[in-house]
Amino acid sequence: MKSNGFHHALTFCKETCVGCSHCMKVCPTQAIRVHNGKAELMPNRCIDCGECYRVCPVDAIKVEQDDFDFIFNYKYRVALVPGVLLGQLSEEINPRQIYSVLMELGFTHVCEAETGAEILKHAMENYVSKNPDIRPLISAFCPAIVRLIQVKFPSLVNHIIPMKPPLDIAGLYYQELLKKQGVNEDEIGLFYITPCAAKIAAIKSPVGEVKSVINGVINMDFAFNKVLTTIKQSKSPSCFVPSDSYLSPQAILWSLTTGESSNMPGRSLAIDGINNVIEFLEELENEEVSNIDFLELRSCDESCAGGILTSTNRFFTAERLRNRAKSANRKPDKTEVGMEIRDFNDYLVDHLKIEKIEPRSMLKLDENIKGALEKMKKVNELMEILPYVDCGICGSPTCQSLAEDIVREEAEVSRCIFIQRILEQKGTFTQQESIDVMKEIWGEKKLDKDLK
Ligand code: SF4
Ligand code: SF4
Ligand code: SF4
C-alpha cells in the first residue's frame, strides 16, 4: 500500500502475523486491512497510537527503536527521562539510583523530560489569553492526538496550540547548557526514553517542524528492564550524577491525566483514551460542545502512564508520581534548585513555537473535487447494498471502509459474505468462487481444514 512519506514507528511482521484481525478491529482510524491472511497497514491513515500493538496476541507488531550503540556516536550523551519511567519503579528506588544505572549504560548526562513544563505552562497561558476567538484550544502534547486531528478532524487543526512538548524544551535547554560550557553542538546527542510509538514518530517526522532537536529514541521497556535488573542484582550504582534537578509538582504530573488541564485558566477538560477522545471531537466538530477554553487530550488511558512501552500497572505509576509531586511540594529548597533553566527562559520561549499544523489527507477518493464527489456518491450507493454489520470478514474493518476500498479499486464487492450468498442464490457466483475470495482475504491455511 502507498506511503505518504510520514514516518511510522510500528511495523507489521508478516511471518509472525496469524491474521486474527484483532488489530484491524481496534484501529481508531481504520488503517489496517487483512489480505492473504496477513494484516497490512495503510500508512496515510495511521496515527501511531499503538492500539493495534496492545491487542496483537503473537507480537507480530514491532515498535522500532534506535540501536543503543547509536548513542556512542556522540561525545556528550544526554538521556531525557520522562517521569513515567521513575513512576514505574518502586518508591524505594530513588531517581539518583535510576540515573546512575543510565550513566553506567553509557549516558554522560541525565535530564528529566518534564524540565521545561513550567516555561511551556506560561507560554500556553499566554497563547490562550491572546487567542480568545479560538475555543477550545487543544494541547499538542500527545503526538497521536495531533495526528488524529490532522487525519480525522481536519477542520479542528487550527485549535491545536502550536507549541513543542516539554520534552523538546528540555532537549533544547540541555543543548544550550552544554554549548554554554563550550561543547560543540555536533558532539551532543539527545536521547529520549519513550513510553510510546507516537513519540518516536513525532521525533522522526515532527509535525510543524523540519527536524526534531532530539537525536534518537530508547524504548522505555528496554530501559526499565535494564534499570530493574541492575538494581535487583544489587550492583550498587556508582556513577556520579551531576545534579538532582528539581521539578515542580506541576511538572512531575504534566504527563498524567489532568497534568496540563489543571494548570490552565478558564474552563478546561482532560480526556484520556483514544476512543473517548474521538467521541468528544465528533461532538466538538458537530458544534454540540461550547464554553470550553482548553482541552487536554491524550491517546492512552491514564495518559503516558498507560503508554504501550510501559511495563507496570498504569494506576500504580500514576499513584507514585502523585506521591512524588506531594513530596516535591514540601521541598524547602524549591526556590534554590532548578534555577539553571530560568537562565535560558528567553531562548526557550523564542524556540518553543512550531509552524502552523496542516491537515493530512487520510483518504483521497480522487485527486480532483469533481471525481471525489462522484466517488463519494458511489460509496453511498454501495452502502445501500452492504449489510451494515461491520463483521470484518471482507478484510476491511467496516462496511463503509469496504465501500471506500471498492471505489479506490482495492477491493471487489464480492468480498462481502452477505453479497456472496445473494449472488449464489441468483446463480451468478459459484461456491468455488466464494472459497477463492475467502482464501484471497484470509489465506489458504484458514480454509484448508480437514473436517470430519
Ligand atoms: S498505530 Fe493506531 S492508527 Fe496505526 S494501525 Fe495501529 S491502531 Fe491503527
Ligand atoms: S493482531 Fe493483527 S498483526 Fe497481530 S496477529 Fe492478529 S492480524 Fe496479525
Ligand atoms: S498519551 Fe502519552 S504515551 Fe500515550 S500516545 Fe500520547 S504521548 Fe504517547
Short mmCIF file of C-alpha atoms in Angstrom, two decimals, residues 119-377:
data_model
loop_
_atom_site.label_atom_id
_atom_site.label_comp_id
_atom_site.label_asym_id
_atom_site.label_seq_id
_atom_site.Cartn_x
_atom_site.Cartn_y
_atom_site.Cartn_z
CA ILE A 119 8.10 27.51 30.76
CA LEU A 120 5.58 25.83 28.48
CA LYS A 121 2.78 26.38 31.01
CA HIS A 122 3.31 30.17 30.95
CA ALA A 123 3.59 30.24 27.17
CA MET A 124 0.36 28.25 26.81
CA GLU A 125 -1.48 30.52 29.25
CA ASN A 126 -0.38 33.50 27.13
CA TYR A 127 -1.50 31.81 23.95
CA VAL A 128 -4.93 31.04 25.42
CA SER A 129 -5.44 34.64 26.52
CA LYS A 130 -4.14 36.09 23.22
CA ASN A 131 -6.38 33.90 21.06
CA PRO A 132 -9.86 34.41 22.51
CA ASP A 133 -11.52 33.69 19.13
CA ILE A 134 -10.43 30.08 19.01
CA ARG A 135 -12.17 27.86 21.53
CA PRO A 136 -11.45 25.35 22.77
CA LEU A 137 -7.70 25.38 22.30
CA ILE A 138 -6.17 21.92 22.26
CA SER A 139 -2.83 20.84 23.70
CA ALA A 140 -0.23 19.45 21.28
CA PHE A 141 1.35 17.28 23.98
CA CYS A 142 0.23 13.88 22.68
CA PRO A 143 1.50 13.32 19.12
CA ALA A 144 -1.08 10.60 18.45
CA ILE A 145 -3.81 13.17 19.14
CA VAL A 146 -2.19 15.78 16.88
CA ARG A 147 -2.11 13.21 14.08
CA LEU A 148 -5.66 12.08 14.85
CA ILE A 149 -6.88 15.66 14.42
CA GLN A 150 -4.85 16.04 11.22
CA VAL A 151 -6.30 12.94 9.58
CA LYS A 152 -9.79 12.61 11.05
CA PHE A 153 -10.81 16.10 12.21
CA PRO A 154 -9.02 18.43 9.76
CA SER A 155 -11.43 21.29 10.48
CA LEU A 156 -10.03 21.42 14.04
CA VAL A 157 -6.29 21.73 13.28
CA ASN A 158 -6.27 25.47 14.00
CA HIS A 159 -7.45 24.66 17.55
CA ILE A 160 -4.14 22.95 18.35
CA ILE A 161 -1.73 25.17 20.30
CA PRO A 162 1.35 25.22 18.04
CA MET A 163 3.96 24.62 20.72
CA LYS A 164 6.56 21.95 21.35
CA PRO A 165 6.04 19.48 24.22
CA PRO A 166 8.18 19.74 27.40
CA LEU A 167 10.47 17.01 26.07
CA ASP A 168 11.71 19.21 23.21
CA ILE A 169 12.10 22.17 25.55
CA ALA A 170 14.20 20.03 27.91
CA GLY A 171 16.28 18.91 24.91
CA LEU A 172 16.82 22.47 23.72
CA TYR A 173 17.70 23.54 27.25
CA TYR A 174 20.30 20.84 27.72
CA GLN A 175 21.80 21.50 24.31
CA GLU A 176 22.17 25.19 25.15
CA LEU A 177 23.52 24.39 28.62
CA LEU A 178 26.28 22.20 27.18
CA LYS A 179 27.03 24.71 24.43
CA LYS A 180 27.45 27.37 27.09
CA GLN A 181 30.00 25.09 28.74
CA GLY A 182 31.99 25.08 25.49
CA VAL A 183 30.70 21.87 23.93
CA ASN A 184 30.32 21.73 20.14
CA GLU A 185 26.69 21.12 19.08
CA ASP A 186 27.74 18.21 16.81
CA GLU A 187 29.08 16.38 19.83
CA ILE A 188 25.76 16.46 21.72
CA GLY A 189 23.32 13.55 21.35
CA LEU A 190 19.87 13.90 22.94
CA PHE A 191 18.06 10.60 23.51
CA TYR A 192 14.50 10.28 24.71
CA ILE A 193 13.35 7.26 26.68
CA THR A 194 9.92 6.88 25.13
CA PRO A 195 6.74 5.39 26.60
CA CYS A 196 5.03 5.15 23.20
CA ALA A 197 5.28 4.79 19.44
CA ALA A 198 3.66 8.17 18.81
CA LYS A 199 6.61 9.99 20.41
CA ILE A 200 9.00 8.04 18.18
CA ALA A 201 7.04 9.03 15.09
CA ALA A 202 6.95 12.63 16.32
CA ILE A 203 10.73 12.67 16.74
CA LYS A 204 11.45 11.01 13.39
CA SER A 205 8.95 13.14 11.44
CA PRO A 206 7.85 16.07 13.60
CA VAL A 207 4.64 17.95 12.83
CA GLY A 208 5.18 21.69 12.30
CA GLU A 209 8.98 21.35 12.22
CA VAL A 210 11.56 20.19 9.70
CA LYS A 211 13.71 18.31 12.19
CA SER A 212 13.44 17.43 15.85
CA VAL A 213 16.11 18.57 18.28
CA ILE A 214 16.10 15.01 19.69
CA ASN A 215 18.66 12.70 18.05
CA GLY A 216 17.30 9.29 18.95
CA VAL A 217 14.93 7.15 20.99
CA ILE A 218 15.34 4.37 23.50
CA ASN A 219 12.21 2.35 24.18
CA MET A 220 11.06 2.56 27.77
CA ASP A 221 10.55 -1.18 28.27
CA PHE A 222 14.22 -1.71 27.37
CA ALA A 223 15.40 0.99 29.80
CA PHE A 224 13.04 -0.23 32.55
CA ASN A 225 14.36 -3.81 32.32
CA LYS A 226 17.98 -2.65 32.37
CA VAL A 227 17.42 -0.43 35.40
CA LEU A 228 15.42 -3.00 37.33
CA THR A 229 17.82 -5.87 36.61
CA THR A 230 20.86 -3.83 37.61
CA ILE A 231 19.30 -2.63 40.85
CA LYS A 232 17.94 -6.12 41.70
CA GLN A 233 21.36 -7.64 41.20
CA SER A 234 22.47 -5.24 43.95
CA LYS A 235 25.12 -3.77 41.72
CA SER A 236 25.28 -0.60 43.72
CA PRO A 237 25.21 2.24 41.21
CA SER A 238 28.47 4.11 41.50
CA CYS A 239 28.16 6.85 38.89
CA PHE A 240 28.36 10.43 39.87
CA VAL A 241 25.09 12.13 38.98
CA PRO A 242 25.80 15.81 38.40
CA SER A 243 22.51 17.28 39.56
CA ASP A 244 19.35 16.14 41.27
CA SER A 245 17.18 18.50 39.30
CA TYR A 246 14.16 19.98 40.97
CA LEU A 247 10.85 19.60 39.24
CA SER A 248 7.78 21.42 40.43
CA PRO A 249 4.72 19.31 41.34
CA GLN A 250 3.05 20.58 38.15
CA ALA A 251 5.97 19.41 36.01
CA ILE A 252 6.04 15.98 37.71
CA LEU A 253 2.34 15.50 36.95
CA TRP A 254 2.42 17.03 33.44
CA SER A 255 2.32 13.71 31.55
CA LEU A 256 -0.59 12.29 33.61
CA THR A 257 -4.29 12.93 33.01
CA THR A 258 -5.19 16.48 34.20
CA GLY A 259 -1.46 17.31 34.26
CA GLU A 260 -2.00 20.16 31.82
CA SER A 261 -5.68 21.00 32.23
CA SER A 262 -5.36 21.64 35.98
CA ASN A 263 -2.85 24.40 35.20
CA MET A 264 -4.78 26.22 32.54
CA PRO A 265 -7.01 29.24 33.07
CA GLY A 266 -10.73 29.15 32.29
CA ARG A 267 -12.81 26.03 31.82
CA SER A 268 -10.56 23.09 30.96
CA LEU A 269 -11.27 19.43 30.34
CA ALA A 270 -8.93 16.43 30.37
CA ILE A 271 -9.91 13.42 28.27
CA ASP A 272 -7.84 10.25 28.01
CA GLY A 273 -8.27 7.10 25.93
CA ILE A 274 -8.34 7.34 22.14
CA ASN A 275 -11.99 6.31 21.74
CA ASN A 276 -13.14 8.82 24.38
CA VAL A 277 -11.19 11.50 22.55
CA ILE A 278 -12.73 10.58 19.18
CA GLU A 279 -16.24 10.65 20.67
CA PHE A 280 -15.58 14.09 22.15
CA LEU A 281 -14.03 15.50 18.97
CA GLU A 282 -17.03 14.31 16.96
CA GLU A 283 -19.28 16.29 19.29
CA LEU A 284 -16.98 19.30 19.01
CA GLU A 285 -16.95 19.09 15.22
CA ASN A 286 -20.76 18.90 15.21
CA GLU A 287 -20.84 22.03 17.40
CA GLU A 288 -22.51 20.18 20.27
CA VAL A 289 -19.84 21.44 22.70
CA SER A 290 -19.37 25.03 23.83
CA ASN A 291 -17.83 27.22 26.55
CA ILE A 292 -14.64 25.23 26.93
CA ASP A 293 -11.33 27.12 26.87
CA PHE A 294 -8.81 24.33 26.87
CA LEU A 295 -8.71 20.62 26.08
CA GLU A 296 -6.06 18.22 27.24
CA LEU A 297 -6.45 15.13 25.04
CA ARG A 298 -4.33 12.01 25.49
CA SER A 299 -4.43 8.84 23.43
CA CYS A 300 -3.70 6.44 26.29
CA ASP A 301 -5.85 5.57 29.27
CA GLU A 302 -4.18 7.34 32.25
CA SER A 303 -2.13 9.28 29.68
CA CYS A 304 1.57 8.43 29.46
CA ALA A 305 1.37 6.10 32.49
CA GLY A 306 -0.57 3.85 30.08
CA GLY A 307 1.84 4.17 27.12
CA ILE A 308 2.35 0.96 25.14
CA LEU A 309 6.03 0.71 26.10
CA THR A 310 5.45 0.96 29.84
CA SER A 311 5.92 -2.20 31.87
CA THR A 312 3.85 -1.87 35.04
CA ASN A 313 0.28 -1.11 36.08
CA ARG A 314 -0.63 2.41 34.95
CA PHE A 315 -2.63 3.20 38.08
CA PHE A 316 0.32 2.43 40.38
CA THR A 317 2.57 4.53 38.15
CA ALA A 318 0.16 7.46 38.41
CA GLU A 319 -0.10 6.99 42.19
CA ARG A 320 3.69 7.03 42.61
CA LEU A 321 4.02 10.19 40.54
CA ARG A 322 1.32 11.87 42.62
CA ASN A 323 3.19 10.89 45.79
CA ARG A 324 6.37 12.30 44.30
CA ALA A 325 4.60 15.55 43.44
CA LYS A 326 3.32 15.81 47.03
CA SER A 327 6.80 15.42 48.47
CA ALA A 328 8.20 17.90 45.93
CA ASN A 329 5.64 20.36 47.29
CA ARG A 330 7.21 20.06 50.69
CA LYS A 331 10.79 20.57 49.47
CA PRO A 332 12.21 23.52 51.39
CA ASP A 333 14.81 24.41 48.78
CA LYS A 334 12.48 24.76 45.82
CA THR A 335 13.50 28.32 45.12
CA GLU A 336 17.18 27.44 45.03
CA VAL A 337 17.29 24.38 42.79
CA GLY A 338 16.16 24.19 39.19
CA MET A 339 17.28 27.76 38.61
CA GLU A 340 19.54 26.92 35.67
CA ILE A 341 16.75 26.57 33.14
CA ARG A 342 15.48 30.04 34.03
CA ASP A 343 18.73 31.48 32.62
CA PHE A 344 17.60 30.11 29.27
CA ASN A 345 13.99 31.23 29.60
CA ASP A 346 14.05 33.81 26.78
CA TYR A 347 15.84 31.47 24.39
CA LEU A 348 13.38 28.65 25.12
CA VAL A 349 10.31 30.86 24.82
CA ASP A 350 11.63 32.04 21.42
CA HIS A 351 12.12 28.44 20.26
CA LEU A 352 9.08 26.62 21.59
CA LYS A 353 6.69 27.55 18.80
CA ILE A 354 6.13 25.28 15.82
CA GLU A 355 4.76 26.04 12.36
CA LYS A 356 1.03 26.00 11.65
CA ILE A 357 -0.23 22.43 11.75
CA GLU A 358 -1.77 21.32 8.46
CA PRO A 359 -4.49 18.70 7.88
CA ARG A 360 -3.33 15.38 6.43
CA SER A 361 -5.30 13.61 3.76
CA MET A 362 -6.47 10.30 5.19
CA LEU A 363 -8.50 9.08 2.30
CA LYS A 364 -8.33 10.70 -1.06
CA LEU A 365 -11.02 9.13 -3.17
CA ASP A 366 -9.82 11.16 -6.14
CA GLU A 367 -7.29 13.89 -6.90
CA ASN A 368 -9.90 16.40 -8.11
CA ILE A 369 -13.05 17.50 -6.31
CA LYS A 370 -15.47 16.51 -9.10
CA GLY A 371 -14.00 12.98 -9.21
CA ALA A 372 -14.06 12.76 -5.40
CA LEU A 373 -17.74 13.77 -5.29
CA GLU A 374 -18.64 11.16 -7.90
CA LYS A 375 -16.77 8.53 -5.97
CA MET A 376 -18.43 9.57 -2.71
CA LYS A 377 -21.77 9.07 -4.49
#
